[in-house]
Coordinates of C-alpha atoms in Angstrom, one line a residue:
X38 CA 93.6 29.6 167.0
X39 CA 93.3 31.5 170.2
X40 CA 96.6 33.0 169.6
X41 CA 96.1 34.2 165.7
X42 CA 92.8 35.8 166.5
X43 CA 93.7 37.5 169.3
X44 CA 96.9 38.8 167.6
X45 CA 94.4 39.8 164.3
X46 CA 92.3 41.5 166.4
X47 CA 95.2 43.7 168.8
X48 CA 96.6 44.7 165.4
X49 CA 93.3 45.8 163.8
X50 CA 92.1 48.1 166.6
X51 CA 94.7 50.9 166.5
X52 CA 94.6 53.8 169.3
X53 CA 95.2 57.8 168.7
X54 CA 98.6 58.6 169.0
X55 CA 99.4 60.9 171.8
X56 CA 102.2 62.9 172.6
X57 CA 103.1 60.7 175.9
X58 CA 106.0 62.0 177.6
X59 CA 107.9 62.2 181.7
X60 CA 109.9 65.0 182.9
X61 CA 111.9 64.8 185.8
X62 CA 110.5 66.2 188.7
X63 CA 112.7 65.9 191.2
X64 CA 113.6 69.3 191.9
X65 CA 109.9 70.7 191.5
X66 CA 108.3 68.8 193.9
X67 CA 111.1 69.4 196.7
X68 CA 112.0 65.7 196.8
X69 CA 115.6 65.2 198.7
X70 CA 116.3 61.4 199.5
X71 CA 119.3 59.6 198.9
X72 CA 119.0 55.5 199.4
X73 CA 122.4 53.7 201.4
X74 CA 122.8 50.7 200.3
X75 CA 125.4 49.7 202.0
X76 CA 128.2 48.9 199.0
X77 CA 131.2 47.3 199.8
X78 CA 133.5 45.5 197.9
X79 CA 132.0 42.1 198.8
X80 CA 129.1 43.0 197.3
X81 CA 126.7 41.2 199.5
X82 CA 123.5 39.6 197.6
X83 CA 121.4 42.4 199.9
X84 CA 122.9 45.5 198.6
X85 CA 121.5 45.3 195.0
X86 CA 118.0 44.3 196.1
X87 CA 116.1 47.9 198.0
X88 CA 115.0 49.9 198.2
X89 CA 111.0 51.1 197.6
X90 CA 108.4 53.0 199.7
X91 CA 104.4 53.7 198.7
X92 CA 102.1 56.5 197.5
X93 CA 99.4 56.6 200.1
X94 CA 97.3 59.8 201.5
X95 CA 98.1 59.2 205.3
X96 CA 96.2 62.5 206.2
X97 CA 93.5 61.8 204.1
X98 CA 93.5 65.4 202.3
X99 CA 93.3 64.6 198.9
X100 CA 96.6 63.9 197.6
X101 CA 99.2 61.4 197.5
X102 CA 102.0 61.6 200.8
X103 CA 105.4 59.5 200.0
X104 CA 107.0 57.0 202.4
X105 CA 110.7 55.9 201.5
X106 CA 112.7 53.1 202.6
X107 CA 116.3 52.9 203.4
X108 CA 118.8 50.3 203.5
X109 CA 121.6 51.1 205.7
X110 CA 125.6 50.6 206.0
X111 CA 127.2 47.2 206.6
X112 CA 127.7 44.9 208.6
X113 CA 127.2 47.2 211.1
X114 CA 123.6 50.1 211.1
X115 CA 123.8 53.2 211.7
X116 CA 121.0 54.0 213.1
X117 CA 120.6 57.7 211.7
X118 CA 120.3 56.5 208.2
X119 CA 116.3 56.1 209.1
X120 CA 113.1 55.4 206.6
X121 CA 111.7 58.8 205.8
X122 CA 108.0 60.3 205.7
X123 CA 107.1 63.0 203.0
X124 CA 103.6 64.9 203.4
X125 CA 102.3 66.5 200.3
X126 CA 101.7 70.1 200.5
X127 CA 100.2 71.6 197.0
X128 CA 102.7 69.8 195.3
X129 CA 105.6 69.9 197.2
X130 CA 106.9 66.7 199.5
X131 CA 107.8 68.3 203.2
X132 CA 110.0 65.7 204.9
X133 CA 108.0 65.1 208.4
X134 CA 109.8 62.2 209.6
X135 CA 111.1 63.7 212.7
X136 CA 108.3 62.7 215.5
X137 CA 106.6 60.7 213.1
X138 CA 107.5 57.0 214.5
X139 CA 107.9 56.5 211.1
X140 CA 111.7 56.4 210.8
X141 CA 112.0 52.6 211.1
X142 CA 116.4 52.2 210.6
X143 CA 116.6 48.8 210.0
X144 CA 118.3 47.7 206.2
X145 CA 114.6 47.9 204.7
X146 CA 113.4 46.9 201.1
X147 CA 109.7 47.9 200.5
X148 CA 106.6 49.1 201.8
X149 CA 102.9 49.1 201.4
X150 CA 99.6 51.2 203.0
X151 CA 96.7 49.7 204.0
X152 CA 94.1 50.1 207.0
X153 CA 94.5 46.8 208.3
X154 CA 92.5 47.8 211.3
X155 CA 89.3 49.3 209.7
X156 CA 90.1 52.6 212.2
X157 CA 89.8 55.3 208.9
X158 CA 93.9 55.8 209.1
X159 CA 96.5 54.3 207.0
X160 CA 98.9 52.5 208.1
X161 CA 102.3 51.0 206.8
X162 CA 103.5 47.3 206.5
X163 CA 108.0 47.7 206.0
X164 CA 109.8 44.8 205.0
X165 CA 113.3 44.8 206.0
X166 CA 116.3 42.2 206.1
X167 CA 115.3 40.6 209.8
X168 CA 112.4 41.7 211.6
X169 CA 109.8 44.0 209.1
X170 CA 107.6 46.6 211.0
X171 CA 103.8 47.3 211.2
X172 CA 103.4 50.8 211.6
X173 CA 99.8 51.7 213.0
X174 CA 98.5 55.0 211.6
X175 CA 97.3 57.4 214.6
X176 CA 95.3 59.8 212.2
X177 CA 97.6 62.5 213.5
X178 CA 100.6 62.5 211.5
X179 CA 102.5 59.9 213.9
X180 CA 102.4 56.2 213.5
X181 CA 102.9 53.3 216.3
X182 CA 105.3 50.3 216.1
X183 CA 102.4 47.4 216.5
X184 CA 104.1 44.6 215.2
X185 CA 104.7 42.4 217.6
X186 CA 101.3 43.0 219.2
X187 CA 99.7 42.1 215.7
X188 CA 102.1 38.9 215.2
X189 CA 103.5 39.8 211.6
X190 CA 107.1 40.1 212.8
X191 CA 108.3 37.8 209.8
X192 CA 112.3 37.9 210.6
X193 CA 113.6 36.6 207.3
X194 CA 114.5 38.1 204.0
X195 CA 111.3 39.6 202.9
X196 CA 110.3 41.8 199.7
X197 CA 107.5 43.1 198.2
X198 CA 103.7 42.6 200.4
X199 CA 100.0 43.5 199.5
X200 CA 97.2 43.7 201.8
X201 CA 93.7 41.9 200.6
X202 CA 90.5 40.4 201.9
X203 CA 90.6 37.2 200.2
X204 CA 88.4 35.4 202.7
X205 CA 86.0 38.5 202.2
X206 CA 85.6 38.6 205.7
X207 CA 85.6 42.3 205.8
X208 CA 88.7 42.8 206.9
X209 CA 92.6 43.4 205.4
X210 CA 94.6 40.4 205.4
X211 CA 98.4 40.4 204.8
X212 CA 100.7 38.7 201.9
X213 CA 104.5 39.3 202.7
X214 CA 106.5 37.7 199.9
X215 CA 110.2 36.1 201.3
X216 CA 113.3 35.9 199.6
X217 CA 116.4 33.2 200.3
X218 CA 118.0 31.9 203.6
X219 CA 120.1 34.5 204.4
X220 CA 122.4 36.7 206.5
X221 CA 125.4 38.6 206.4
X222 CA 127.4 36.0 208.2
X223 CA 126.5 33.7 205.3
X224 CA 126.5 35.7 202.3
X225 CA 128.3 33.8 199.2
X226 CA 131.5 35.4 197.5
X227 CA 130.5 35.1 193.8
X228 CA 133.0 36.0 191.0
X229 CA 132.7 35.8 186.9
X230 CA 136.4 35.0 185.9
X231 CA 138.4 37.2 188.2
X232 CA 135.5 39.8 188.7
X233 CA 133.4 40.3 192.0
X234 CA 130.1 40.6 191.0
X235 CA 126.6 39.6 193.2
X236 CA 125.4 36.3 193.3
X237 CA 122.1 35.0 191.9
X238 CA 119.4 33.6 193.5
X239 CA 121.2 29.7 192.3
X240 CA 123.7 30.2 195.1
X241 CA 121.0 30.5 198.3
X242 CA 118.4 28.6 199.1
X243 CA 114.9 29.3 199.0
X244 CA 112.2 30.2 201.6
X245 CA 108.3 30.3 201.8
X246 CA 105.9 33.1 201.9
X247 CA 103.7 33.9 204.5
X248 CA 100.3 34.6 204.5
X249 CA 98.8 36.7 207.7
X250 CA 95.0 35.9 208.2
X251 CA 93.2 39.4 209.7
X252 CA 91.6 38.4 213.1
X253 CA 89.6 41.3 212.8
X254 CA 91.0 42.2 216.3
X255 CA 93.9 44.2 215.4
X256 CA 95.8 41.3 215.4
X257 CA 96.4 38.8 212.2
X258 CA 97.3 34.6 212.3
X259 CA 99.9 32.8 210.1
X260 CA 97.9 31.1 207.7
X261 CA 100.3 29.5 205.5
X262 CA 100.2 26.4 205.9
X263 CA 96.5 25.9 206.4
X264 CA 95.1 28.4 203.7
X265 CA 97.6 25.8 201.3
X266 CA 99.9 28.5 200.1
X267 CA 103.0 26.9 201.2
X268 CA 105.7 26.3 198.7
X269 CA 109.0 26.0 200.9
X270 CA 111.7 27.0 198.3
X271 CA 110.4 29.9 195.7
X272 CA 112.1 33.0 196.1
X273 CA 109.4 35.7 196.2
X274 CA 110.1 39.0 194.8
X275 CA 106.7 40.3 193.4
X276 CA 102.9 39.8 194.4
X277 CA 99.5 40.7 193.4
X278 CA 96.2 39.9 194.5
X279 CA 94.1 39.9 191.6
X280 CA 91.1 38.0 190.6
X281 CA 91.8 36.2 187.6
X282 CA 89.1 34.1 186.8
X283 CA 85.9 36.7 187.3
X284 CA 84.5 34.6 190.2
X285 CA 84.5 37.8 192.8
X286 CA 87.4 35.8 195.0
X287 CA 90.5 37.2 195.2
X288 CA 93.4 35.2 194.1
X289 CA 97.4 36.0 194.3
X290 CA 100.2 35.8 191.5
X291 CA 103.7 36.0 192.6
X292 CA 107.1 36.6 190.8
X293 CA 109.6 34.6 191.9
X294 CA 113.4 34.4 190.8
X295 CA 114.9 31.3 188.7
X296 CA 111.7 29.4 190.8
X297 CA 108.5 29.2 188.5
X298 CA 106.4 31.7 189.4
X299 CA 103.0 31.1 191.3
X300 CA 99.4 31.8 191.1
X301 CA 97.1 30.9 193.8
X302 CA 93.5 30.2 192.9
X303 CA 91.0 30.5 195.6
X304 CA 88.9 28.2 197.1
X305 CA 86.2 30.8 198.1
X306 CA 86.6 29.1 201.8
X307 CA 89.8 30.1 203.0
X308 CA 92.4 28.4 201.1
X309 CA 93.9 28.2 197.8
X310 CA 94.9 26.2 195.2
X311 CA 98.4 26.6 193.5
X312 CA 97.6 26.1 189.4
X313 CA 100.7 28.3 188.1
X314 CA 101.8 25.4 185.8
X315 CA 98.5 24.6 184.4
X316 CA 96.7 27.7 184.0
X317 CA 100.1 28.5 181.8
X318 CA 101.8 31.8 184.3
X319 CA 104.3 29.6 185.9
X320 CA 107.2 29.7 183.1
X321 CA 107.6 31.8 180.1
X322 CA 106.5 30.6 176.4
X323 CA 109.3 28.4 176.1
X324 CA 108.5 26.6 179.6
X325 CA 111.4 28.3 181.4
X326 CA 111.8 29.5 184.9
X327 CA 112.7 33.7 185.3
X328 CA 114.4 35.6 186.8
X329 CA 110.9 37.5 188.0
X330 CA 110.9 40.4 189.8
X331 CA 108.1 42.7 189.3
X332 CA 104.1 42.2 189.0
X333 CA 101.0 43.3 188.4
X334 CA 97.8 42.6 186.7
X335 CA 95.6 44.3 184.1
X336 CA 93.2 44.2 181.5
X337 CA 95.1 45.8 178.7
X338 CA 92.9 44.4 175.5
X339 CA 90.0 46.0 177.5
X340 CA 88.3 42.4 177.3
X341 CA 86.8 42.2 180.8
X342 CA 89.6 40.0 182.1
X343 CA 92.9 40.5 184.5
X344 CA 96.0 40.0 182.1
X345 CA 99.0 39.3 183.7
X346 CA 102.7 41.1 183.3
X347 CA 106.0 39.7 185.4
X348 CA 109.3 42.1 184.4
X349 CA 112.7 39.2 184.4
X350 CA 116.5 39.5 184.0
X351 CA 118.8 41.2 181.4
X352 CA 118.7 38.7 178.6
X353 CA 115.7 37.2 179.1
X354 CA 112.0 38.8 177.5
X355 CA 109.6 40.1 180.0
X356 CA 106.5 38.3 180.0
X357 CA 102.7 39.3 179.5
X358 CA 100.3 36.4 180.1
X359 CA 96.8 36.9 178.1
X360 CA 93.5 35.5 179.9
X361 CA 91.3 33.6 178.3
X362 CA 88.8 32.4 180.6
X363 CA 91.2 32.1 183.9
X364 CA 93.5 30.9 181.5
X365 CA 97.0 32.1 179.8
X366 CA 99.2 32.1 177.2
X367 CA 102.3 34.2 176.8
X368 CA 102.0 36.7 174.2
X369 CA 105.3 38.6 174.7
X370 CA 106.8 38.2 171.3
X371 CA 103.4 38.4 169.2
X372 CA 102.5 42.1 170.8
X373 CA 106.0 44.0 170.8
X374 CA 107.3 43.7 173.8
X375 CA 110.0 41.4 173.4
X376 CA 112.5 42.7 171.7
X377 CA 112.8 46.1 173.7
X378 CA 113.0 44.1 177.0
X379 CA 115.2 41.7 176.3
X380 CA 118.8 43.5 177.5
X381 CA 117.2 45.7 180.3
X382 CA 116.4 44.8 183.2
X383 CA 112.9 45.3 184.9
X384 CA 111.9 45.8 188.3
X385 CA 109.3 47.8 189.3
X386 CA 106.4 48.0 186.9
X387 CA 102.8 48.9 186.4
X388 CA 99.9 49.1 184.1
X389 CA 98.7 52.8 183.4
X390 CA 97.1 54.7 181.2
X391 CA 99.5 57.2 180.5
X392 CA 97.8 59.1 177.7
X393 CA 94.7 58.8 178.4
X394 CA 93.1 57.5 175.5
X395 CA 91.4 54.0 177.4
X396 CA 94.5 51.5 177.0
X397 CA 96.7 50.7 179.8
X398 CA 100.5 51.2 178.4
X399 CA 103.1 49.8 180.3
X400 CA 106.1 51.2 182.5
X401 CA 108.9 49.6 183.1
X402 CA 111.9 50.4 185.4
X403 CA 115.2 49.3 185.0
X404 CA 118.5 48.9 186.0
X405 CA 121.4 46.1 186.5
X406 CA 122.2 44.1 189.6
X407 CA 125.7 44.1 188.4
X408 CA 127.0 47.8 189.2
X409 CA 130.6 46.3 186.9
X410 CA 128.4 44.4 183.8
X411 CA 129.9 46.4 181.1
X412 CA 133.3 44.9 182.2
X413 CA 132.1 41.4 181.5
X414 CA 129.4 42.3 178.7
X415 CA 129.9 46.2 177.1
X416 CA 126.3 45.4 175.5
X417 CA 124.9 46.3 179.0
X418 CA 124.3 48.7 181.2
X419 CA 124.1 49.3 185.0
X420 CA 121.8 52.6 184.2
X421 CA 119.1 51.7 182.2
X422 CA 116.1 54.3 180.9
X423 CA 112.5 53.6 182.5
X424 CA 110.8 52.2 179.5
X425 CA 107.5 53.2 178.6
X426 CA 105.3 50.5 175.9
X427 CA 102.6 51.9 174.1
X428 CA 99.4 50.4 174.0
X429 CA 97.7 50.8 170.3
X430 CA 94.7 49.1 171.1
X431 CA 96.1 45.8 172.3
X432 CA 99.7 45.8 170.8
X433 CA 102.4 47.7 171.8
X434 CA 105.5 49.9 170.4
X435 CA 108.2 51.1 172.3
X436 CA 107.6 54.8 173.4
X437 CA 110.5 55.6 175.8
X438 CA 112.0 57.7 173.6
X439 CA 109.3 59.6 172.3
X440 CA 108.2 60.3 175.8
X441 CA 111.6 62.0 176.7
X442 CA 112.8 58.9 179.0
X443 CA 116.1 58.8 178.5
X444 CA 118.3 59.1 181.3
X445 CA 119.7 56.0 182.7
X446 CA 118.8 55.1 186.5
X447 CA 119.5 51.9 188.4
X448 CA 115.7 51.3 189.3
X449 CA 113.9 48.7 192.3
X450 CA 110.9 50.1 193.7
X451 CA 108.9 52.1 191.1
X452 CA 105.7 53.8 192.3
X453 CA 102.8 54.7 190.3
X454 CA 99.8 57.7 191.4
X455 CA 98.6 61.1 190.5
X456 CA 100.8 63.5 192.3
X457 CA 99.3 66.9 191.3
X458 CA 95.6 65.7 191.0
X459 CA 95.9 66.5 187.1
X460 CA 93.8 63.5 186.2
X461 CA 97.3 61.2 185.0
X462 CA 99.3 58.9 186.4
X463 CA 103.1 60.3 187.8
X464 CA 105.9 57.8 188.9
X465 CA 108.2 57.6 191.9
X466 CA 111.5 56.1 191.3
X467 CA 113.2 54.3 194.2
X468 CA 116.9 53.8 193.0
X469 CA 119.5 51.6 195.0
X470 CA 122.5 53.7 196.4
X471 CA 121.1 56.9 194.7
X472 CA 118.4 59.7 194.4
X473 CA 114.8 59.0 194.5
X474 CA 113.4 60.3 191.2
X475 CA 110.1 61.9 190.6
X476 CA 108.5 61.5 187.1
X477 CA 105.6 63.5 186.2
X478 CA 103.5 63.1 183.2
X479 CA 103.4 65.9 181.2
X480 CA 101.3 64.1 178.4
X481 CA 100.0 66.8 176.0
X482 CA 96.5 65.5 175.4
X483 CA 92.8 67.1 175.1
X484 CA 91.5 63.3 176.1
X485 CA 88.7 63.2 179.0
X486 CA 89.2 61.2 181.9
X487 CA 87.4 59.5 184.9
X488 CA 89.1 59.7 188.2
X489 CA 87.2 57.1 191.4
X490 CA 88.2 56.8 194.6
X491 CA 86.5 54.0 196.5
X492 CA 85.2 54.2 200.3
X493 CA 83.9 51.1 201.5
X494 CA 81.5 49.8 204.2
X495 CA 83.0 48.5 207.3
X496 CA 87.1 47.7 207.7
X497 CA 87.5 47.6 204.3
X498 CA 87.5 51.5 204.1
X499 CA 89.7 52.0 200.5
X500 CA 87.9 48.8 199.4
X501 CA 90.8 47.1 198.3
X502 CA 90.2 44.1 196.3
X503 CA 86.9 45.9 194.7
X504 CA 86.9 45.9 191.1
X505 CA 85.3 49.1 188.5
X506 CA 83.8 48.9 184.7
X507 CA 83.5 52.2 183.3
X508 CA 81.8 52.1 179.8
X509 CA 81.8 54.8 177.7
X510 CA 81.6 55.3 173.8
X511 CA 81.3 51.6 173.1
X512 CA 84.7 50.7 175.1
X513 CA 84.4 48.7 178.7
X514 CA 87.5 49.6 180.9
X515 CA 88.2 47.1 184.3
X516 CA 90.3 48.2 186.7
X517 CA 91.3 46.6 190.2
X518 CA 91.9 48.3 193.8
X519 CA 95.2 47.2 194.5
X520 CA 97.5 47.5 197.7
X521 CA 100.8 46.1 196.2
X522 CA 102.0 45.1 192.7
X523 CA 105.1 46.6 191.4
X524 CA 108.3 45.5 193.2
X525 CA 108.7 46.7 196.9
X526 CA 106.3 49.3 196.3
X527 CA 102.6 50.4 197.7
X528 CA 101.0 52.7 195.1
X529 CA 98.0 55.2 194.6
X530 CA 94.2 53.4 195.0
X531 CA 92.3 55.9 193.1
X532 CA 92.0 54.1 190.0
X533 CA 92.1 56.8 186.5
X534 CA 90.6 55.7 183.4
X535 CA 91.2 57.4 180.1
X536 CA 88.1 58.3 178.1
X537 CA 89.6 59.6 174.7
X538 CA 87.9 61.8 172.9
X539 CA 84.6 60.4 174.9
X540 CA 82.8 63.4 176.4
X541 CA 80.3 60.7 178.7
X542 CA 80.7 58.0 180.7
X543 CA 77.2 56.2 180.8
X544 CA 78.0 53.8 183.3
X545 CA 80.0 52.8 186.3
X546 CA 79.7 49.7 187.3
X547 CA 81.4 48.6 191.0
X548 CA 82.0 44.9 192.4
X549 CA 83.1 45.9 196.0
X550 CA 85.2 43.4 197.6
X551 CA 82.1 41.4 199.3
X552 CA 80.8 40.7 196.2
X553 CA 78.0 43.5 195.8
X554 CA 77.5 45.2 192.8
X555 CA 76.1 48.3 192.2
X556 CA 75.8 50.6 189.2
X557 CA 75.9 54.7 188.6
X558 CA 74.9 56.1 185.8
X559 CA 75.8 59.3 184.1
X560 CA 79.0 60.2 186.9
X561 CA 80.9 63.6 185.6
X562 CA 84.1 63.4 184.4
X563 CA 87.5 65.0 184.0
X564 CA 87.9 64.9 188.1
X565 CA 88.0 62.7 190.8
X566 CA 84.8 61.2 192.1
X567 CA 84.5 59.8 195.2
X568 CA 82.0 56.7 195.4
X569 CA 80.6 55.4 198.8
X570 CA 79.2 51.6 199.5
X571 CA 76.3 52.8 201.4
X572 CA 76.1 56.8 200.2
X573 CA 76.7 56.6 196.3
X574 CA 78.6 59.1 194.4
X575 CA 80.1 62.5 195.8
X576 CA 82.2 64.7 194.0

């Protein structure tokens, strides 16, 4: 019954149609990056994986700086193939890596920004293959190698992370998600018929995820084991701290590949308790395990509640998980978005508003493992368009078209925040062996819109893990502060909700991540307002 009305209702509350569309930006904004991902021949299980980077204002002037990460060449680095720093200067990226202690050159995957330390700078967690890399923001444009000091050295195969305070202790603590046991000197050869191709995720065994507990002291503890999030053989490739079940606690879904996925309900006293399976987010609708890769959580039936959205393989649907009361069912086929996922496939991916008119549409970005799948399938592609999903009001139509997106890229880390401070949400493509890609929205649209950044009290400065109602004209938007989601990717915190044709917002209402809430009334709109835990609203 939950299903039918729910489906009645999505179908009967039908959104203005805007003119949504993306342009390549590439060239505009002065972007020049070229991933290495180290191809060979053998086609080892690593160089199809990176690479990412994160959206984060390290000098804290208003807009959105871009970090990058690099793979390398194989077997051997070089190590002037290096992770590179881009400032933002009025809309065009200046590469400042040089000096910055930024240029990690490891064979990296993804990255995310946080102020783990509480000292007002940002600072960068990179995951690599082997040892990832804290990088400790100085506040001057240079950042400091703290890794080992801090303990989150990791050494494995690790992927995508996400800072949160889910002890709500005031302070950042650190989710790094890990892949397989692996190494070049045991990479499998894989082959369909006589063709070399990359293996799955069948052919390697599985490792944990780690979960570093903030001391508060700069430094952080493995809490793995104790906070009870071990599960020794998932293969973690997307993560989100997201509170699913309204009870001001953080808890943490994560997308793993051909291992059901997880979702970690906590304990409010410093431990979790896995509940994937029955809360209904561990499979798909037909109680099958993924291929999962990326994450992230929304409300997109503006209902009050965190839905949850995992992109899979070629040839299997993504998935979007409705929330009914900290519970799920998948509604992928009953809303539209089956079909149109069913041969890509998705990495990075986000909810966002991308029109503007108070639903959260989804973006999707593709691209094969397989760089030779048309030889064994000519259905499919190695390029594959971003896709963009409409949102009418709680179902969705394929828009990628309409919205101009249709060149083919070979997609991992996608990442999602206002570049130009035009009140919409612009994308950064991370592509494996090729050019990063800017995307900018170029949405024609005379709808209003709210933009809030969050400064919190104490450590917890961008107040990560705080959650913000906006009502206005009879609709109630919630949206999350989130370091993570995507795939490999840290993205913008401001969070931007569309107001439609709505020329007020009467209320904002904030639960900052200690569990306080406080309301403003009457904010201004069309800009960016900055709202502080002890000082209110500032423009």
């Amino acid at each position: 019954m939950i299903r039918v009305l729910f489906i009645l209702i999505a179908l009967s509350v039908a959104a203005p149609i805007q003119a949504q569309r993306y342009v390549d930006a590439t060239e505009a904004f002065g972007l020049d990056f070229l991933h290495e991902n180290g191809f060979s021949p053998e086609r080892r299980l690593i160089e199809t994986m990176g690479g990412g980077g994160a959206l984060f204002d390290f000098d804290r002037d208003g807009d959105l700086d871009l970090y990058l990460v690099q793979g390398n060449r194989l077997p051997d680095l070089d190590l002037s193939i290096r992770n590179r720093l881009f400032r933002n200067d009025d809309g065009r990226f200046t590469d400042i890596t040089d000096g910055s202690g930024a240029d990690d050159a490891s064979y990296g995957l993804g990255a995310v920004a946080a102020d783990y330390d509480g000292d007002g700078h940002l600072d960068l967690y990179v995951t690599n293959l082997g040892a990832n890399v804290l990088l400790k923001g100085n506040g001057d444009g240079t950042f400091e190698d703290v890794t080992e000091r801090a303990g989150v050295v990791g050494d494995q195969l690790s992927t995508s992370a996400a800072f949160a305070d889910y002890d709500r202790d005031g302070d950042l603590d650190l989710y790094v998600c890990n892949y397989v046991v692996y190494s070049l000197d045991t990479d499998v050869p894989c082959h369909y018929q006589d063709i070399r191709i990359y293996c799955g995720p069948n052919e390697y065994v599985g490792t944990a995820d780690t979960l570093y507990r903030n001391n508060g002291d700069g430094t952080f503890t493995d809490a793995t084991h104790e906070a009870g999030i071990y599960e020794p053989t998932t293969r973690g490739l997307g993560v989100v701290f997201t509170d699913v079940d309204n009870d001001g606690w953080l808890d943490i879904y994560v997308a793993n590949d051909m291992t059901r996925n997880l979702l970690f309900i906590n304990g409010r006293d410093g431990t979790f308790r896995e509940e994937g399976v029955e809360r209904g987010v561990a499979f798909n609708g037909d109680g099958i395990e993924n291929g999962s890769m990326g994450v992230d959580a929304g409300d997109f039936d503006n209902d009050g509640d965190m839905d949850l959205w995992v992109t899979n393989f070629s040839l299997e649907t993504n998935c979007l998980y409705v929330n009914e009361e900290g519970y799920f069912f998948d509604a992928t086929f009953e809303i539209g978005l089956a079909e149109p996922s069913f041969r890509a496939l998705g990495f990075g991916t986000r909810f966002a508003d991308a029109d503007n008119d108070g639903w959260l549409d989804l973006l999707v970005g593709n691209g094969h493992i397989w760089d030779n799948v048309a030889r064994i399938d000519p259905k499919l592609s190695y390029e594959q368009p971003v896709q963009l999903f409409r949102n009418e009001g709680g179902s969705f139509v394929d828009a990628t078209v309409a919205a101009g997106l249709t060149a083919g890229y070979v997609v991992r880390g996608m990442l999602f925040g206002d570049l130009d401070n035009d009140g919409d949400t612009d994308i950064a493509l991370c592509q494996t062996g090729r050019a990063a890609v800017i995307l900018r929205n170029e949405t024609a649209s005379d709808n209003h819109w709210l933009g809030v950044r969050l400064v919190g009290d104490g450590m917890n400065a961008d107040a990560v893990g705080s959650s913000v109602v906006v009502a206005s004209g009879g609709m109630r938007q919630t949206r999350e502060v989130v370091s993570g989601a995507s795939y490999l990717a840290g993205n913008d915190f401001r969070l931007l909700f569309g107001l439609g044709d709505q020329s007020a917002v009467e209320e904002v209402v904030i639960r900052w991540a200690d569990g306080s809430v406080v309301t403003i009334n009457d904010p201004p709109i069309d800009r960016y307002v900055t709202i502080r835990q002890t000082g209110g609203i500032q423009e």
